[in-house]
Amino acid sequence: MLRLSIILIATLWAGFLIWGTPSETTPQSGQNLSDHAPRAARVSIYSEPTILSVDRPTPTTARAAPPPVLAVQIATEPTTPEKIVPMEELPLFTVTGSRVNLRTGPSTQTDIVMSLSLGSVTAALGPEKNGWIEIRDLNTGLSGYMSAQFLELL
């Protein structure tokens, strides 16, 4: 620590020695400072304010924005609510693979929602189509598609 302090002091001293040379405008000792001082111009401390112009603002009336119009979209075909199946009526499946992906669609090309491990209990949301079943994981509530070869009916 002492060594670093000595190095710092020596570096600062060398920097001041090199870059700290007096300039031509700095008076040397023994010279009169008034010889180097610039002559001050006469400036009044107080000056009378000058009014450039007095313009009275003209009152303007602005129109208010028209009230917003609500757009109504007419349904082209009546929507009927899907039949809600109670949880007791949904067939339950268990996952037979060690780690099987739950996907957003019935294909391996679709995005993965999550992975389910061996023994996870799921509920079928629809019938098997082309080897895929739409299921809901009972632990997380997430739904997606899983290949039927990795599911076994409970």
mmCIF file of N, CA and C in Angstrom, residues 47-134:
data_model
loop_
_atom_site.group_PDB
_atom_site.id
_atom_site.type_symbol
_atom_site.label_atom_id
_atom_site.label_comp_id
_atom_site.label_asym_id
_atom_site.label_seq_id
_atom_site.Cartn_x
_atom_site.Cartn_y
_atom_site.Cartn_z
ATOM 1 N N SER A 47 -30.707 48.548 -15.429
ATOM 2 C CA SER A 47 -31.169 49.128 -16.691
ATOM 3 C C SER A 47 -32.684 49.079 -16.716
ATOM 4 N N GLU A 48 -33.274 50.034 -17.369
ATOM 5 C CA GLU A 48 -34.720 50.131 -17.472
ATOM 6 C C GLU A 48 -35.213 49.027 -18.394
ATOM 7 N N PRO A 49 -36.238 48.256 -17.985
ATOM 8 C CA PRO A 49 -36.740 47.196 -18.862
ATOM 9 C C PRO A 49 -37.383 47.795 -20.109
ATOM 10 N N THR A 50 -37.159 47.140 -21.211
ATOM 11 C CA THR A 50 -37.706 47.590 -22.482
ATOM 12 C C THR A 50 -38.849 46.676 -22.865
ATOM 13 N N ILE A 51 -40.017 47.263 -23.135
ATOM 14 C CA ILE A 51 -41.176 46.487 -23.564
ATOM 15 C C ILE A 51 -41.167 46.482 -25.079
ATOM 16 N N LEU A 52 -41.032 45.331 -25.647
ATOM 17 C CA LEU A 52 -40.955 45.240 -27.097
ATOM 18 C C LEU A 52 -42.319 45.422 -27.729
ATOM 19 N N SER A 53 -43.306 44.710 -27.264
ATOM 20 C CA SER A 53 -44.659 44.892 -27.776
ATOM 21 C C SER A 53 -45.636 44.276 -26.796
ATOM 22 N N VAL A 54 -46.837 44.809 -26.824
ATOM 23 C CA VAL A 54 -47.887 44.275 -25.974
ATOM 24 C C VAL A 54 -48.954 43.728 -26.895
ATOM 25 N N ASP A 55 -49.011 42.441 -27.004
ATOM 26 C CA ASP A 55 -50.027 41.798 -27.825
ATOM 27 C C ASP A 55 -51.003 41.101 -26.899
ATOM 28 N N ARG A 56 -52.232 41.430 -27.063
ATOM 29 C CA ARG A 56 -53.253 40.758 -26.272
ATOM 30 C C ARG A 56 -53.689 39.523 -27.052
ATOM 31 N N PRO A 57 -53.699 38.394 -26.389
ATOM 32 C CA PRO A 57 -54.098 37.184 -27.105
ATOM 33 C C PRO A 57 -55.578 37.242 -27.458
ATOM 34 N N THR A 58 -55.867 36.787 -28.651
ATOM 35 C CA THR A 58 -57.261 36.743 -29.080
ATOM 36 C C THR A 58 -57.859 35.434 -28.606
ATOM 37 N N PRO A 59 -59.057 35.493 -28.050
ATOM 38 C CA PRO A 59 -59.661 34.247 -27.576
ATOM 39 C C PRO A 59 -60.024 33.351 -28.753
ATOM 40 N N THR A 60 -59.651 32.108 -28.639
ATOM 41 C CA THR A 60 -59.969 31.137 -29.681
ATOM 42 C C THR A 60 -60.801 30.031 -29.059
ATOM 43 N N THR A 61 -61.701 29.534 -29.839
ATOM 44 C CA THR A 61 -62.513 28.420 -29.361
ATOM 45 C C THR A 61 -62.101 27.176 -30.122
ATOM 46 N N ALA A 62 -61.851 26.140 -29.392
ATOM 47 C CA ALA A 62 -61.455 24.878 -30.009
ATOM 48 C C ALA A 62 -62.643 23.930 -29.978
ATOM 49 N N ARG A 63 -62.790 23.207 -31.049
ATOM 50 C CA ARG A 63 -63.869 22.233 -31.104
ATOM 51 C C ARG A 63 -63.439 20.968 -30.373
ATOM 52 N N ALA A 64 -64.370 20.429 -29.664
ATOM 53 C CA ALA A 64 -64.094 19.178 -28.959
ATOM 54 C C ALA A 64 -64.082 18.037 -29.962
ATOM 55 N N ALA A 65 -63.309 17.030 -29.653
ATOM 56 C CA ALA A 65 -63.244 15.858 -30.528
ATOM 57 C C ALA A 65 -64.599 15.162 -30.517
ATOM 58 N N PRO A 66 -64.996 14.604 -31.644
ATOM 59 C CA PRO A 66 -66.284 13.912 -31.672
ATOM 60 C C PRO A 66 -66.236 12.693 -30.755
ATOM 61 N N PRO A 67 -67.373 12.330 -30.204
ATOM 62 C CA PRO A 67 -67.375 11.171 -29.308
ATOM 63 C C PRO A 67 -67.005 9.912 -30.083
ATOM 64 N N PRO A 68 -66.295 8.992 -29.431
ATOM 65 C CA PRO A 68 -65.891 7.773 -30.133
ATOM 66 C C PRO A 68 -67.103 6.927 -30.512
ATOM 67 N N VAL A 69 -66.988 6.319 -31.676
ATOM 68 C CA VAL A 69 -68.062 5.464 -32.171
ATOM 69 C C VAL A 69 -67.662 4.023 -31.913
ATOM 70 N N LEU A 70 -68.523 3.292 -31.289
ATOM 71 C CA LEU A 70 -68.240 1.897 -30.994
ATOM 72 C C LEU A 70 -68.563 1.054 -32.221
ATOM 73 N N ALA A 71 -67.609 0.249 -32.618
ATOM 74 C CA ALA A 71 -67.823 -0.628 -33.766
ATOM 75 C C ALA A 71 -68.437 -1.932 -33.275
ATOM 76 N N VAL A 72 -69.458 -2.366 -33.953
ATOM 77 C CA VAL A 72 -70.133 -3.601 -33.584
ATOM 78 C C VAL A 72 -69.876 -4.613 -34.685
ATOM 79 N N GLN A 73 -69.412 -5.772 -34.308
ATOM 80 C CA GLN A 73 -69.167 -6.825 -35.282
ATOM 81 C C GLN A 73 -70.308 -7.830 -35.179
ATOM 82 N N ILE A 74 -70.937 -8.051 -36.301
ATOM 83 C CA ILE A 74 -72.068 -8.971 -36.338
ATOM 84 C C ILE A 74 -71.537 -10.363 -36.632
ATOM 85 N N ALA A 75 -71.946 -11.316 -35.822
ATOM 86 C CA ALA A 75 -71.510 -12.694 -36.017
ATOM 87 C C ALA A 75 -72.180 -13.248 -37.265
ATOM 88 N N THR A 76 -71.385 -13.922 -38.114
ATOM 89 C CA THR A 76 -71.936 -14.455 -39.351
ATOM 90 C C THR A 76 -72.712 -15.736 -39.122
ATOM 91 N N GLU A 77 -72.312 -16.499 -38.153
ATOM 92 C CA GLU A 77 -73.084 -17.699 -37.831
ATOM 93 C C GLU A 77 -73.207 -17.786 -36.324
ATOM 94 N N PRO A 78 -74.325 -18.190 -35.844
ATOM 95 C CA PRO A 78 -74.504 -18.210 -34.391
ATOM 96 C C PRO A 78 -73.554 -19.221 -33.753
ATOM 97 N N THR A 79 -72.990 -18.789 -32.658
ATOM 98 C CA THR A 79 -72.071 -19.677 -31.948
ATOM 99 C C THR A 79 -72.837 -20.394 -30.852
ATOM 100 N N THR A 80 -72.611 -21.668 -30.794
ATOM 101 C CA THR A 80 -73.238 -22.464 -29.746
ATOM 102 C C THR A 80 -72.148 -22.913 -28.795
ATOM 103 N N PRO A 81 -72.374 -22.786 -27.531
ATOM 104 C CA PRO A 81 -71.343 -23.220 -26.594
ATOM 105 C C PRO A 81 -71.135 -24.725 -26.702
ATOM 106 N N GLU A 82 -69.843 -25.098 -26.600
ATOM 107 C CA GLU A 82 -69.528 -26.521 -26.665
ATOM 108 C C GLU A 82 -70.060 -27.208 -25.414
ATOM 109 N N LYS A 83 -70.361 -28.453 -25.592
ATOM 110 C CA LYS A 83 -70.871 -29.228 -24.469
ATOM 111 C C LYS A 83 -69.753 -29.378 -23.442
ATOM 112 N N ILE A 84 -70.036 -28.966 -22.239
ATOM 113 C CA ILE A 84 -69.056 -29.063 -21.167
ATOM 114 C C ILE A 84 -69.207 -30.424 -20.515
ATOM 115 N N VAL A 85 -68.095 -31.162 -20.566
ATOM 116 C CA VAL A 85 -68.099 -32.508 -20.004
ATOM 117 C C VAL A 85 -67.512 -32.433 -18.604
ATOM 118 N N PRO A 86 -68.212 -32.938 -17.603
ATOM 119 C CA PRO A 86 -67.655 -32.936 -16.250
ATOM 120 C C PRO A 86 -66.379 -33.770 -16.190
ATOM 121 N N MET A 87 -65.509 -33.412 -15.254
ATOM 122 C CA MET A 87 -64.227 -34.097 -15.125
ATOM 123 C C MET A 87 -64.393 -35.589 -14.859
ATOM 124 N N GLU A 88 -65.474 -35.978 -14.204
ATOM 125 C CA GLU A 88 -65.660 -37.385 -13.879
ATOM 126 C C GLU A 88 -65.898 -38.224 -15.133
ATOM 127 N N GLU A 89 -66.464 -37.626 -16.196
ATOM 128 C CA GLU A 89 -66.790 -38.377 -17.399
ATOM 129 C C GLU A 89 -65.623 -38.467 -18.380
ATOM 130 N N LEU A 90 -64.578 -37.667 -18.201
ATOM 131 C CA LEU A 90 -63.439 -37.707 -19.110
ATOM 132 C C LEU A 90 -62.614 -38.956 -18.832
ATOM 133 N N PRO A 91 -62.224 -39.689 -19.895
ATOM 134 C CA PRO A 91 -61.375 -40.861 -19.664
ATOM 135 C C PRO A 91 -59.989 -40.420 -19.202
ATOM 136 N N LEU A 92 -59.457 -41.111 -18.224
ATOM 137 C CA LEU A 92 -58.146 -40.778 -17.678
ATOM 138 C C LEU A 92 -57.086 -41.682 -18.283
ATOM 139 N N PHE A 93 -55.943 -41.087 -18.585
ATOM 140 C CA PHE A 93 -54.800 -41.815 -19.136
ATOM 141 C C PHE A 93 -53.597 -41.555 -18.254
ATOM 142 N N THR A 94 -52.656 -42.483 -18.307
ATOM 143 C CA THR A 94 -51.370 -42.296 -17.650
ATOM 144 C C THR A 94 -50.285 -42.325 -18.724
ATOM 145 N N VAL A 95 -49.241 -41.564 -18.523
ATOM 146 C CA VAL A 95 -48.140 -41.486 -19.488
ATOM 147 C C VAL A 95 -47.229 -42.681 -19.271
ATOM 148 N N THR A 96 -46.904 -43.402 -20.368
ATOM 149 C CA THR A 96 -46.080 -44.611 -20.267
ATOM 150 C C THR A 96 -44.623 -44.363 -20.642
ATOM 151 N N GLY A 97 -44.318 -43.248 -21.262
ATOM 152 C CA GLY A 97 -42.933 -42.943 -21.627
ATOM 153 C C GLY A 97 -42.215 -42.238 -20.489
ATOM 154 N N SER A 98 -40.869 -42.293 -20.496
ATOM 155 C CA SER A 98 -40.115 -41.668 -19.408
ATOM 156 C C SER A 98 -40.234 -40.144 -19.444
ATOM 157 N N ARG A 99 -40.267 -39.542 -20.620
ATOM 158 C CA ARG A 99 -40.478 -38.101 -20.779
ATOM 159 C C ARG A 99 -41.077 -37.899 -22.156
ATOM 160 N N VAL A 100 -42.348 -37.481 -22.192
ATOM 161 C CA VAL A 100 -43.083 -37.344 -23.448
ATOM 162 C C VAL A 100 -43.545 -35.895 -23.581
ATOM 163 N N ASN A 101 -43.393 -35.343 -24.796
ATOM 164 C CA ASN A 101 -43.760 -33.947 -25.043
ATOM 165 C C ASN A 101 -45.261 -33.785 -25.255
ATOM 166 N N LEU A 102 -45.820 -32.779 -24.616
ATOM 167 C CA LEU A 102 -47.200 -32.356 -24.839
ATOM 168 C C LEU A 102 -47.114 -31.213 -25.839
ATOM 169 N N ARG A 103 -47.813 -31.336 -26.988
ATOM 170 C CA ARG A 103 -47.644 -30.387 -28.090
ATOM 171 C C ARG A 103 -48.894 -29.566 -28.341
ATOM 172 N N THR A 104 -48.726 -28.456 -29.069
ATOM 173 C CA THR A 104 -49.851 -27.564 -29.370
ATOM 174 C C THR A 104 -50.759 -28.117 -30.450
ATOM 175 N N GLY A 105 -50.282 -29.043 -31.240
ATOM 176 C CA GLY A 105 -51.078 -29.635 -32.306
ATOM 177 C C GLY A 105 -50.744 -31.101 -32.475
ATOM 178 N N PRO A 106 -51.545 -31.833 -33.275
ATOM 179 C CA PRO A 106 -51.330 -33.277 -33.442
ATOM 180 C C PRO A 106 -50.229 -33.590 -34.452
ATOM 181 N N SER A 107 -49.008 -33.146 -34.160
ATOM 182 C CA SER A 107 -47.871 -33.396 -35.048
ATOM 183 C C SER A 107 -46.587 -33.143 -34.272
ATOM 184 N N THR A 108 -45.522 -33.805 -34.696
ATOM 185 C CA THR A 108 -44.228 -33.549 -34.063
ATOM 186 C C THR A 108 -43.619 -32.248 -34.570
ATOM 187 N N GLN A 109 -44.228 -31.632 -35.567
ATOM 188 C CA GLN A 109 -43.742 -30.367 -36.106
ATOM 189 C C GLN A 109 -44.271 -29.159 -35.318
ATOM 190 N N THR A 110 -45.240 -29.369 -34.432
ATOM 191 C CA THR A 110 -45.812 -28.258 -33.663
ATOM 192 C C THR A 110 -44.984 -27.984 -32.415
ATOM 193 N N ASP A 111 -45.235 -26.841 -31.801
ATOM 194 C CA ASP A 111 -44.475 -26.421 -30.622
ATOM 195 C C ASP A 111 -44.794 -27.296 -29.414
ATOM 196 N N ILE A 112 -43.812 -27.380 -28.517
ATOM 197 C CA ILE A 112 -43.950 -28.167 -27.292
ATOM 198 C C ILE A 112 -44.521 -27.271 -26.197
ATOM 199 N N VAL A 113 -45.593 -27.731 -25.557
ATOM 200 C CA VAL A 113 -46.183 -27.003 -24.430
ATOM 201 C C VAL A 113 -45.385 -27.302 -23.170
ATOM 202 N N MET A 114 -45.163 -28.568 -22.908
ATOM 203 C CA MET A 114 -44.383 -29.026 -21.762
ATOM 204 C C MET A 114 -44.061 -30.496 -21.945
ATOM 205 N N SER A 115 -43.250 -31.057 -21.076
ATOM 206 C CA SER A 115 -42.943 -32.486 -21.101
ATOM 207 C C SER A 115 -43.555 -33.139 -19.875
ATOM 208 N N LEU A 116 -44.173 -34.299 -20.092
ATOM 209 C CA LEU A 116 -44.765 -35.057 -18.988
ATOM 210 C C LEU A 116 -43.898 -36.275 -18.711
ATOM 211 N N SER A 117 -43.737 -36.596 -17.450
ATOM 212 C CA SER A 117 -42.896 -37.730 -17.073
ATOM 213 C C SER A 117 -43.746 -38.975 -16.871
ATOM 214 N N LEU A 118 -43.076 -40.091 -16.715
ATOM 215 C CA LEU A 118 -43.709 -41.395 -16.544
ATOM 216 C C LEU A 118 -44.681 -41.369 -15.364
ATOM 217 N N GLY A 119 -45.905 -41.829 -15.597
ATOM 218 C CA GLY A 119 -46.900 -41.922 -14.540
ATOM 219 C C GLY A 119 -47.774 -40.691 -14.380
ATOM 220 N N SER A 120 -47.553 -39.636 -15.172
ATOM 221 C CA SER A 120 -48.402 -38.442 -15.075
ATOM 222 C C SER A 120 -49.822 -38.796 -15.487
ATOM 223 N N VAL A 121 -50.799 -38.305 -14.740
ATOM 224 C CA VAL A 121 -52.204 -38.599 -15.020
ATOM 225 C C VAL A 121 -52.781 -37.453 -15.840
ATOM 226 N N THR A 122 -53.466 -37.835 -16.943
ATOM 227 C CA THR A 122 -54.063 -36.856 -17.847
ATOM 228 C C THR A 122 -55.508 -37.239 -18.123
ATOM 229 N N ALA A 123 -56.274 -36.270 -18.622
ATOM 230 C CA ALA A 123 -57.664 -36.514 -19.005
ATOM 231 C C ALA A 123 -57.798 -36.247 -20.495
ATOM 232 N N ALA A 124 -58.497 -37.135 -21.202
ATOM 233 C CA ALA A 124 -58.705 -36.967 -22.640
ATOM 234 C C ALA A 124 -59.764 -35.904 -22.870
ATOM 235 N N LEU A 125 -59.499 -34.992 -23.811
ATOM 236 C CA LEU A 125 -60.457 -33.949 -24.155
ATOM 237 C C LEU A 125 -61.206 -34.279 -25.434
ATOM 238 N N GLY A 126 -60.747 -35.297 -26.130
ATOM 239 C CA GLY A 126 -61.396 -35.690 -27.374
ATOM 240 C C GLY A 126 -60.984 -37.090 -27.758
ATOM 241 N N PRO A 127 -61.582 -37.630 -28.829
ATOM 242 C CA PRO A 127 -61.233 -38.986 -29.259
ATOM 243 C C PRO A 127 -59.880 -39.002 -29.969
ATOM 244 N N GLU A 128 -59.339 -40.204 -30.129
ATOM 245 C CA GLU A 128 -58.070 -40.371 -30.830
ATOM 246 C C GLU A 128 -58.277 -40.105 -32.317
ATOM 247 N N LYS A 129 -57.388 -39.281 -32.913
ATOM 248 C CA LYS A 129 -57.433 -38.983 -34.346
ATOM 249 C C LYS A 129 -56.025 -39.114 -34.900
ATOM 250 N N ASN A 130 -55.851 -40.003 -35.855
ATOM 251 C CA ASN A 130 -54.562 -40.217 -36.522
ATOM 252 C C ASN A 130 -53.433 -40.493 -35.532
ATOM 253 N N GLY A 131 -53.720 -41.211 -34.464
ATOM 254 C CA GLY A 131 -52.685 -41.592 -33.504
ATOM 255 C C GLY A 131 -52.391 -40.534 -32.452
ATOM 256 N N TRP A 132 -53.179 -39.460 -32.397
ATOM 257 C CA TRP A 132 -52.974 -38.385 -31.430
ATOM 258 C C TRP A 132 -54.238 -38.200 -30.597
ATOM 259 N N ILE A 133 -54.061 -37.873 -29.320
ATOM 260 C CA ILE A 133 -55.183 -37.618 -28.420
ATOM 261 C C ILE A 133 -54.974 -36.243 -27.783
ATOM 262 N N GLU A 134 -56.038 -35.430 -27.778
ATOM 263 C CA GLU A 134 -55.967 -34.147 -27.080
ATOM 264 C C GLU A 134 -56.215 -34.414 -25.601
#
